[in-house]
Amino acid sequence: MTTGSHPGLRERAAAALTAARARTAALTDAVSDRDLTAQHSPLMSPLVWDLAHIGNQEELWLLGRVAGRESLRPEINPLYDAFEHPRSERPKLPLLGPAEARRYAAEVRGRVFDLLEHTALEGSELLDDGFAFGMIAQHEQQHDETMLITHQLRRGEAVLTAPEPAAPYEAPSAAEVLVPGGPFTMGTSAEPWSLDNERPAHTRETAPFWIDTLPVSNEAYQAFIADGGYHEPRWWAAPGWAQIREHGIEAPLFWRREGSQWLRRRFGVTEPVPGDEPVLHVSWYEADAYARWAGRRLPTEAEWEKAARHDPATGRSRRYPWGDADPGPVHANLGQRHLRPARVGSYPAGASPLGVRQLIGDVWEWTASDFLPYPGFRAFPYREYSEVFFGPEHKVLRGGSFAVDPVACRGTFRNWDLPVRRQIFSGFRTARDV
């Protein structure tokens, strides 16, 4: 890592923390106290738990681990330990109320800004490059995405608003792109705020493969439904087939058929399913079944990252598909600027060197890979971020969604979830062997 003398590092950390808190406020101020304390799905925490948990993690890591201070409210620490209490049980806990949770988070933040102003951002692994502050900004943004998922699961009229995507658009010249075989650099050892599962950089070898230029669209997915895809067991992995039979699943989550038309519910609004958007709210099993039906497969995690980062002309791996510059509005649909994906074919300026589009933003993309450590992995700064989730139970998602902030989205960023999960902002693209 570089040292804390990097110009603008303190300002960058402050800006990331401020942006995260503004988004948290927008997500929690939009609903009543009753909605904040309600559990809208057993899959999710009450919004008020996330609100206080954000402040508690910030206190434990920045005021506690970095500054060595005593806990402001030690009695609440167990309540907001994500590993101590499953989400389904959190409404029964003696949680801080909405007003008290806001005061607590605000008090912690005020002390953190004072700490940031007077602390040298170097001299330890937690402080080098402002890592601990960047980690906390990413943590808050990840919970903001979780709270946005809760808003999607919430019943009732719409409370969130955002402009429609008006992204640059250009029809691709081909439906798929050939990615040459050979070695490439996967992961990172240089990105200062990268998390442990992204590290270290290492060489991976792939055979040549074809990958979709664009994410799979709603229109394409509707063809799978119309062809009886949800009623044909040969397309499905056995656990996925059991899942859709048990729960009567016949379409992506939040879809319903009305006559000959598919409708969806999106943040309190019911609307026709737009055929030209990436399909959203599908499980890994659904993505895998579609790929089999189409005579294709899901890309591996290594194939996805190679398609996204590898530049055959130079042999190096970029930070992002378009280069090393931070994401801007011309590159990708990120940061909850919109409350939906942009249409497939958008953001030509965000294409990879080989011309693969929309790899960053819009929808998380399921890959074929289990969530496993890279060679040389070392848990930092705590095992519970990544290490306890490694194994075949979790599948890797890559690329981020419209709900992901740029601070928590990189070409190396890895997400993971159970293959049954559909409430997340997940889609996919397919690949095939040469």
Coordinates of C-alpha atoms in Angstrom, one line a residue:
M1 CA 0.0 0.0 0.0
T2 CA 1.0 3.6 -0.5
T3 CA 1.3 6.1 2.4
G4 CA -1.3 8.5 3.7
S5 CA 0.6 11.4 2.1
H6 CA -1.4 10.9 -1.1
P7 CA -2.9 14.2 -2.1
G8 CA -6.6 14.5 -1.4
L9 CA -6.9 11.3 0.6
R10 CA -8.5 12.8 3.6
E11 CA -10.9 14.7 1.4
R12 CA -11.8 11.6 -0.5
A13 CA -12.5 9.7 2.7
A14 CA -14.7 12.5 4.1
A15 CA -16.6 12.8 0.8
A16 CA -17.2 9.0 0.7
L17 CA -18.5 9.0 4.3
T18 CA -20.7 12.1 3.6
A19 CA -22.2 10.6 0.4
A20 CA -23.0 7.4 2.2
R21 CA -24.7 9.2 5.1
A22 CA -26.8 11.3 2.7
R23 CA -28.1 8.2 1.0
T24 CA -28.8 6.5 4.3
A25 CA -30.9 9.6 5.3
A26 CA -32.8 9.6 2.1
L27 CA -33.7 5.9 2.5
T28 CA -34.8 6.2 6.1
D29 CA -36.4 9.7 6.0
A30 CA -38.7 8.5 3.1
V31 CA -40.8 6.3 5.3
S32 CA -42.7 6.6 8.6
D33 CA -41.4 5.4 11.9
R34 CA -43.9 2.5 11.7
D35 CA -42.3 1.4 8.4
L36 CA -38.8 1.9 9.9
T37 CA -39.5 -0.5 12.7
A38 CA -41.6 -3.0 10.8
Q39 CA -40.0 -6.1 9.2
H40 CA -41.1 -6.1 5.6
S41 CA -39.7 -9.6 4.9
P42 CA -38.1 -12.3 7.1
L43 CA -35.2 -12.1 4.7
M44 CA -34.4 -8.5 5.7
S45 CA -33.8 -6.6 8.9
P46 CA -36.1 -3.7 10.0
L47 CA -34.7 -0.5 8.4
V48 CA -34.1 0.9 11.9
W49 CA -31.7 -2.0 12.6
D50 CA -29.6 -1.2 9.6
L51 CA -29.7 2.5 10.6
A52 CA -28.2 1.9 14.0
H53 CA -25.9 -1.0 12.8
I54 CA -24.3 1.5 10.4
G55 CA -23.4 3.8 13.3
N56 CA -22.4 0.9 15.5
Q57 CA -19.9 -0.5 13.0
E58 CA -18.5 2.9 12.5
E59 CA -18.0 3.4 16.2
L60 CA -16.4 -0.1 16.8
W61 CA -13.9 0.2 13.9
L62 CA -13.0 3.9 13.8
L63 CA -13.5 5.2 17.3
G64 CA -12.7 1.8 18.9
R65 CA -10.1 0.0 16.8
V66 CA -8.4 3.1 15.2
A67 CA -8.7 5.6 18.0
G68 CA -8.7 3.2 21.0
R69 CA -11.7 4.9 22.7
E70 CA -14.3 3.3 25.0
S71 CA -17.6 2.4 23.5
L72 CA -20.3 5.1 23.8
R73 CA -23.0 2.5 24.5
P74 CA -21.5 -0.9 25.1
E75 CA -24.9 -2.3 26.0
I76 CA -26.1 -2.1 22.4
N77 CA -23.1 -3.7 20.7
P78 CA -24.5 -7.2 20.9
L79 CA -27.8 -6.0 19.4
Y80 CA -26.2 -4.9 16.2
D81 CA -23.8 -7.8 15.7
A82 CA -24.9 -9.3 12.4
F83 CA -23.6 -12.7 13.4
E84 CA -25.2 -12.7 16.8
H85 CA -28.8 -12.4 15.6
P86 CA -30.3 -13.6 12.3
R87 CA -32.4 -11.1 10.4
S88 CA -35.7 -12.9 11.2
E89 CA -35.1 -12.4 14.9
R90 CA -34.0 -8.8 14.9
P91 CA -37.5 -7.3 15.3
K92 CA -37.8 -9.0 18.7
L93 CA -34.6 -7.2 20.1
P94 CA -34.8 -4.1 22.2
L95 CA -33.5 -1.9 19.3
L96 CA -33.0 1.8 19.4
G97 CA -36.0 3.7 18.1
P98 CA -35.8 5.8 14.9
A99 CA -35.0 9.1 16.7
E100 CA -32.5 7.5 19.0
A101 CA -30.8 5.6 16.2
R102 CA -30.4 8.8 14.2
R103 CA -28.9 10.6 17.2
Y104 CA -26.5 7.8 17.9
A105 CA -25.3 7.6 14.3
A106 CA -24.9 11.4 14.1
E107 CA -22.9 11.5 17.4
V108 CA -20.6 8.8 16.1
R109 CA -20.1 10.6 12.8
G110 CA -19.3 13.9 14.4
R111 CA -16.5 12.2 16.4
V112 CA -15.3 10.3 13.3
F113 CA -14.9 13.5 11.3
D114 CA -12.8 14.9 14.2
L115 CA -10.7 11.7 14.2
L116 CA -10.3 11.9 10.4
E117 CA -9.0 15.5 10.6
H118 CA -6.4 14.7 13.2
T119 CA -5.2 11.2 12.4
A120 CA -2.2 10.4 10.2
L121 CA -3.4 8.0 7.4
E122 CA -0.4 5.8 7.6
G123 CA 1.6 3.7 10.0
S124 CA -0.6 0.7 10.3
E125 CA -2.5 -1.6 7.9
L126 CA -5.9 -0.2 9.1
L127 CA -4.7 3.4 8.5
D128 CA -2.6 3.2 5.4
D129 CA -4.4 5.0 2.5
G130 CA -7.3 5.6 4.9
F131 CA -8.3 2.0 4.5
A132 CA -10.5 1.9 7.7
F133 CA -12.4 5.0 6.6
G134 CA -12.9 3.6 3.1
M135 CA -14.0 0.3 4.6
I136 CA -16.7 2.0 6.7
A137 CA -17.9 4.1 3.7
Q138 CA -18.2 0.9 1.7
H139 CA -20.0 -0.8 4.6
E140 CA -22.6 1.9 4.9
Q141 CA -23.2 1.9 1.1
Q142 CA -23.6 -1.9 1.1
H143 CA -26.3 -1.5 3.8
D144 CA -27.9 1.3 1.8
E145 CA -28.2 -1.3 -1.0
T146 CA -29.7 -3.7 1.5
M147 CA -32.2 -1.0 2.7
L148 CA -33.1 -0.4 -1.0
I149 CA -33.9 -4.1 -1.3
T150 CA -36.1 -3.7 1.8
H151 CA -37.9 -0.8 0.1
Q152 CA -38.5 -3.0 -2.9
L153 CA -40.0 -5.7 -0.7
R154 CA -42.1 -3.2 1.2
R155 CA -45.8 -3.1 0.4
G156 CA -47.6 0.2 -0.1
E157 CA -47.4 3.3 -2.3
A158 CA -44.2 4.6 -3.7
V159 CA -42.0 6.7 -1.5
L160 CA -38.8 6.9 -3.4
T161 CA -38.3 8.9 -6.6
A162 CA -35.5 9.2 -9.1
P163 CA -35.2 10.3 -12.8
E164 CA -35.5 7.7 -15.5
P165 CA -32.2 6.5 -17.1
A166 CA -31.4 8.6 -20.1
A167 CA -28.1 6.9 -20.8
P168 CA -26.2 7.1 -24.1
Y169 CA -27.2 4.2 -26.3
E170 CA -25.6 2.4 -29.2
A171 CA -26.7 -0.9 -30.6
P172 CA -23.9 -3.4 -30.5
S173 CA -22.5 -4.8 -33.8
A174 CA -22.6 -8.4 -32.5
A175 CA -24.5 -10.4 -29.9
E176 CA -21.4 -12.0 -28.5
V177 CA -17.7 -11.3 -28.2
L178 CA -14.8 -13.7 -28.5
V179 CA -12.4 -13.5 -25.6
P180 CA -9.0 -15.0 -26.4
G181 CA -7.5 -17.7 -24.3
G182 CA -4.4 -17.3 -22.2
P183 CA -3.3 -15.8 -18.9
F184 CA -4.5 -12.6 -17.3
T185 CA -4.1 -10.8 -13.9
M186 CA -7.1 -11.4 -11.7
G187 CA -7.8 -9.6 -8.4
T188 CA -5.7 -6.7 -7.1
S189 CA -2.8 -6.0 -4.7
A190 CA -2.8 -2.3 -5.4
E191 CA -6.4 -0.9 -5.1
P192 CA -6.1 0.9 -1.7
W193 CA -9.7 0.3 -0.5
S194 CA -10.1 -3.2 -1.9
L195 CA -11.4 -5.8 0.5
D196 CA -9.7 -9.0 1.5
N197 CA -11.6 -11.3 -1.0
E198 CA -10.3 -9.3 -3.9
R199 CA -6.7 -9.9 -2.9
P200 CA -4.1 -10.7 -4.0
A201 CA -3.5 -10.1 -7.7
H202 CA -2.6 -13.4 -9.3
T203 CA -2.4 -15.0 -12.7
R204 CA -5.3 -17.0 -14.1
E205 CA -5.5 -18.9 -17.3
T206 CA -8.7 -19.3 -19.4
A207 CA -9.5 -21.1 -22.6
P208 CA -11.0 -18.9 -25.3
F209 CA -14.7 -18.3 -24.9
W210 CA -17.6 -16.4 -26.2
I211 CA -19.6 -14.1 -23.9
D212 CA -22.8 -12.0 -24.4
T213 CA -22.1 -8.4 -25.4
L214 CA -25.1 -7.4 -23.3
P215 CA -26.9 -8.7 -20.2
V216 CA -29.9 -11.0 -20.9
S217 CA -32.9 -8.8 -21.4
N218 CA -36.5 -9.2 -20.2
E219 CA -37.6 -9.9 -23.7
A220 CA -35.2 -12.7 -24.1
Y221 CA -36.1 -14.1 -20.7
Q222 CA -39.8 -14.0 -21.6
A223 CA -39.0 -16.3 -24.5
F224 CA -37.7 -18.8 -22.0
I225 CA -40.9 -18.5 -20.0
A226 CA -43.1 -18.8 -23.1
D227 CA -41.2 -22.0 -24.2
G228 CA -42.2 -23.6 -20.9
G229 CA -38.8 -23.1 -19.3
Y230 CA -40.3 -23.2 -15.7
H231 CA -42.0 -26.5 -16.5
E232 CA -39.2 -28.5 -18.1
P233 CA -36.9 -30.2 -15.5
R234 CA -34.1 -30.9 -17.9
W235 CA -33.0 -27.2 -17.8
W236 CA -32.7 -27.1 -14.0
A237 CA -30.2 -28.1 -11.4
A238 CA -31.9 -30.5 -9.1
P239 CA -32.1 -28.1 -6.1
G240 CA -33.4 -25.3 -8.3
W241 CA -36.1 -27.6 -9.8
A242 CA -37.1 -28.5 -6.2
Q243 CA -37.2 -24.8 -5.3
I244 CA -39.5 -23.7 -8.1
R245 CA -41.8 -26.7 -7.6
E246 CA -42.1 -26.1 -3.9
H247 CA -42.9 -22.4 -4.2
G248 CA -44.7 -22.4 -7.5
I249 CA -42.2 -20.0 -9.2
E250 CA -43.0 -19.3 -12.8
A251 CA -41.3 -15.9 -13.5
P252 CA -38.8 -13.5 -11.9
L253 CA -39.7 -12.1 -8.5
F254 CA -42.2 -9.3 -8.5
W255 CA -43.6 -10.3 -12.0
R256 CA -47.2 -11.3 -12.6
R257 CA -49.1 -12.0 -15.7
E258 CA -52.3 -10.0 -16.5
G259 CA -53.9 -11.4 -19.7
S260 CA -51.2 -11.5 -22.3
Q261 CA -49.0 -8.9 -20.6
W262 CA -46.3 -9.3 -18.0
L263 CA -46.4 -6.7 -15.2
R264 CA -43.9 -6.0 -12.4
R265 CA -43.9 -4.2 -9.1
R266 CA -41.0 -1.8 -8.7
F267 CA -40.7 0.3 -5.5
G268 CA -44.4 0.6 -5.1
V269 CA -45.3 1.2 -8.8
T270 CA -46.9 -1.5 -11.0
E271 CA -45.8 -1.2 -14.6
P272 CA -45.5 -3.4 -17.8
V273 CA -42.2 -5.3 -17.8
P274 CA -39.9 -3.4 -20.2
G275 CA -38.5 -5.8 -22.8
D276 CA -35.3 -3.8 -23.4
E277 CA -34.1 -3.8 -19.8
P278 CA -31.8 -6.4 -18.3
V279 CA -33.8 -9.1 -16.5
L280 CA -33.8 -8.5 -12.8
H281 CA -34.6 -10.4 -9.6
V282 CA -33.7 -13.9 -10.8
S283 CA -31.9 -16.5 -8.7
W284 CA -28.8 -18.3 -9.7
Y285 CA -30.9 -21.4 -10.5
E286 CA -33.1 -19.3 -12.9
A287 CA -30.0 -17.8 -14.6
D288 CA -28.5 -21.3 -14.9
A289 CA -31.7 -22.8 -16.3
Y290 CA -32.0 -20.0 -18.9
A291 CA -28.4 -20.5 -20.0
R292 CA -29.0 -24.3 -20.5
W293 CA -32.2 -23.6 -22.4
A294 CA -30.3 -21.2 -24.7
G295 CA -27.6 -23.8 -25.3
R296 CA -25.1 -21.8 -23.4
R297 CA -23.8 -21.5 -19.8
L298 CA -23.0 -18.9 -17.2
P299 CA -19.5 -17.5 -17.4
T300 CA -17.1 -18.5 -14.6
E301 CA -15.9 -15.7 -12.3
A302 CA -12.5 -15.7 -14.0
E303 CA -14.1 -15.4 -17.4
W304 CA -16.3 -12.6 -16.3
E305 CA -13.3 -10.6 -14.9
K306 CA -11.2 -11.3 -17.9
A307 CA -13.9 -10.0 -20.2
A308 CA -14.3 -7.0 -18.0
R309 CA -10.6 -6.0 -17.3
H310 CA -8.2 -7.7 -19.6
D311 CA -6.8 -5.5 -22.4
P312 CA -5.3 -7.9 -25.1
A313 CA -3.4 -5.0 -26.7
T314 CA -1.4 -4.2 -23.6
G315 CA -1.7 -7.5 -21.6
R316 CA -2.7 -5.6 -18.5
S317 CA -5.8 -5.6 -16.4
R318 CA -7.7 -2.3 -16.0
R319 CA -9.4 -1.1 -12.9
Y320 CA -12.7 -0.9 -14.9
P321 CA -13.8 -2.1 -18.3
W322 CA -13.3 1.4 -19.8
G323 CA -9.9 2.1 -18.1
D324 CA -8.5 3.2 -14.8
A325 CA -10.7 6.4 -14.4
D326 CA -13.3 6.3 -11.6
P327 CA -16.9 5.7 -12.9
G328 CA -18.8 8.6 -14.3
P329 CA -22.4 9.0 -15.6
V330 CA -21.3 8.1 -19.1
H331 CA -19.7 4.8 -18.0
A332 CA -22.3 3.0 -15.9
N333 CA -25.6 3.1 -14.0
L334 CA -24.5 3.3 -10.4
G335 CA -25.2 5.0 -7.1
Q336 CA -29.0 4.9 -7.1
R337 CA -29.1 7.8 -9.6
H338 CA -32.0 5.8 -11.1
L339 CA -34.3 3.2 -9.6
R340 CA -34.0 0.8 -12.4
P341 CA -31.5 -0.6 -14.9
A342 CA -30.9 1.3 -18.2
R343 CA -31.9 -0.5 -21.4
V344 CA -29.5 -3.0 -22.8
G345 CA -27.1 -1.4 -25.2
S346 CA -26.6 1.7 -23.0
Y347 CA -23.2 3.2 -21.9
P348 CA -21.1 2.4 -25.0
A349 CA -18.3 4.5 -23.3
G350 CA -18.2 1.9 -20.5
A351 CA -17.4 -1.0 -22.8
S352 CA -14.4 -3.3 -22.2
P353 CA -11.5 -3.3 -24.7
L354 CA -13.2 -6.2 -26.5
G355 CA -16.6 -4.4 -26.6
V356 CA -18.5 -6.1 -23.8
R357 CA -21.1 -3.7 -22.4
Q358 CA -22.7 -2.9 -19.1
L359 CA -20.4 -5.1 -17.1
I360 CA -20.5 -2.5 -14.3
G361 CA -23.8 -1.2 -12.9
D362 CA -27.4 -1.9 -13.9
V363 CA -27.6 -5.5 -12.5
W364 CA -25.4 -7.8 -10.5
E365 CA -24.4 -10.7 -12.7
W366 CA -24.5 -14.3 -11.5
T367 CA -21.4 -16.4 -12.4
A368 CA -21.0 -20.1 -12.5
S369 CA -18.4 -20.0 -9.7
D370 CA -18.6 -20.8 -6.0
F371 CA -17.3 -18.2 -3.6
L372 CA -13.7 -19.2 -2.8
P373 CA -10.5 -17.5 -1.7
Y374 CA -7.8 -16.5 -4.1
P375 CA -4.4 -18.1 -3.8
G376 CA -2.6 -16.3 -1.0
F377 CA -5.8 -15.0 0.6
R378 CA -5.4 -13.5 4.1
A379 CA -8.4 -12.4 6.1
F380 CA -8.3 -8.7 6.9
P381 CA -9.4 -7.0 9.0
Y382 CA -11.8 -9.7 10.3
R383 CA -12.8 -13.2 9.2
E384 CA -16.5 -12.5 9.2
Y385 CA -16.3 -10.3 6.1
S386 CA -15.4 -13.0 3.7
E387 CA -13.8 -16.1 5.1
V388 CA -16.8 -17.6 6.9
F389 CA -18.8 -17.5 3.6
F390 CA -16.3 -19.4 1.4
G391 CA -17.5 -22.7 0.0
P392 CA -20.0 -24.2 -2.5
E393 CA -23.0 -22.8 -0.6
H394 CA -22.6 -19.3 -2.1
K395 CA -22.3 -18.3 -5.8
V396 CA -20.4 -15.3 -7.0
L397 CA -22.0 -12.2 -8.5
R398 CA -20.0 -9.5 -10.3
G399 CA -20.3 -6.0 -11.6
G400 CA -22.6 -4.2 -9.3
S401 CA -26.1 -2.9 -9.9
F402 CA -27.9 0.5 -10.2
A403 CA -28.1 0.3 -6.4
V404 CA -24.4 0.1 -5.8
D405 CA -22.3 3.1 -5.1
P406 CA -19.0 3.6 -7.0
V407 CA -17.1 3.4 -3.7
A408 CA -18.2 -0.2 -3.4
C409 CA -17.8 -1.2 -7.0
R410 CA -14.7 -2.1 -8.9
G411 CA -13.6 -4.4 -11.7
T412 CA -12.3 -6.7 -8.9
F413 CA -15.2 -6.4 -6.5
R414 CA -16.8 -9.7 -5.5
N415 CA -20.3 -10.2 -4.2
W416 CA -21.8 -13.5 -3.2
D417 CA -25.2 -15.0 -2.2
L418 CA -27.1 -18.2 -1.9
P419 CA -28.3 -19.5 -5.3
V420 CA -32.0 -19.3 -4.2
R421 CA -31.8 -15.5 -3.6
R422 CA -34.1 -13.4 -5.8
Q423 CA -34.8 -10.2 -3.8
I424 CA -31.3 -8.9 -4.7
F425 CA -30.8 -6.8 -7.8
S426 CA -29.5 -9.7 -9.8
G427 CA -29.4 -10.5 -13.5
F428 CA -26.9 -12.3 -15.7
R429 CA -25.3 -12.8 -19.1
T430 CA -24.3 -16.1 -20.8
A431 CA -21.2 -17.6 -22.3
R432 CA -20.2 -20.6 -24.4
D433 CA -17.1 -22.5 -25.2
V434 CA -15.3 -22.0 -28.5

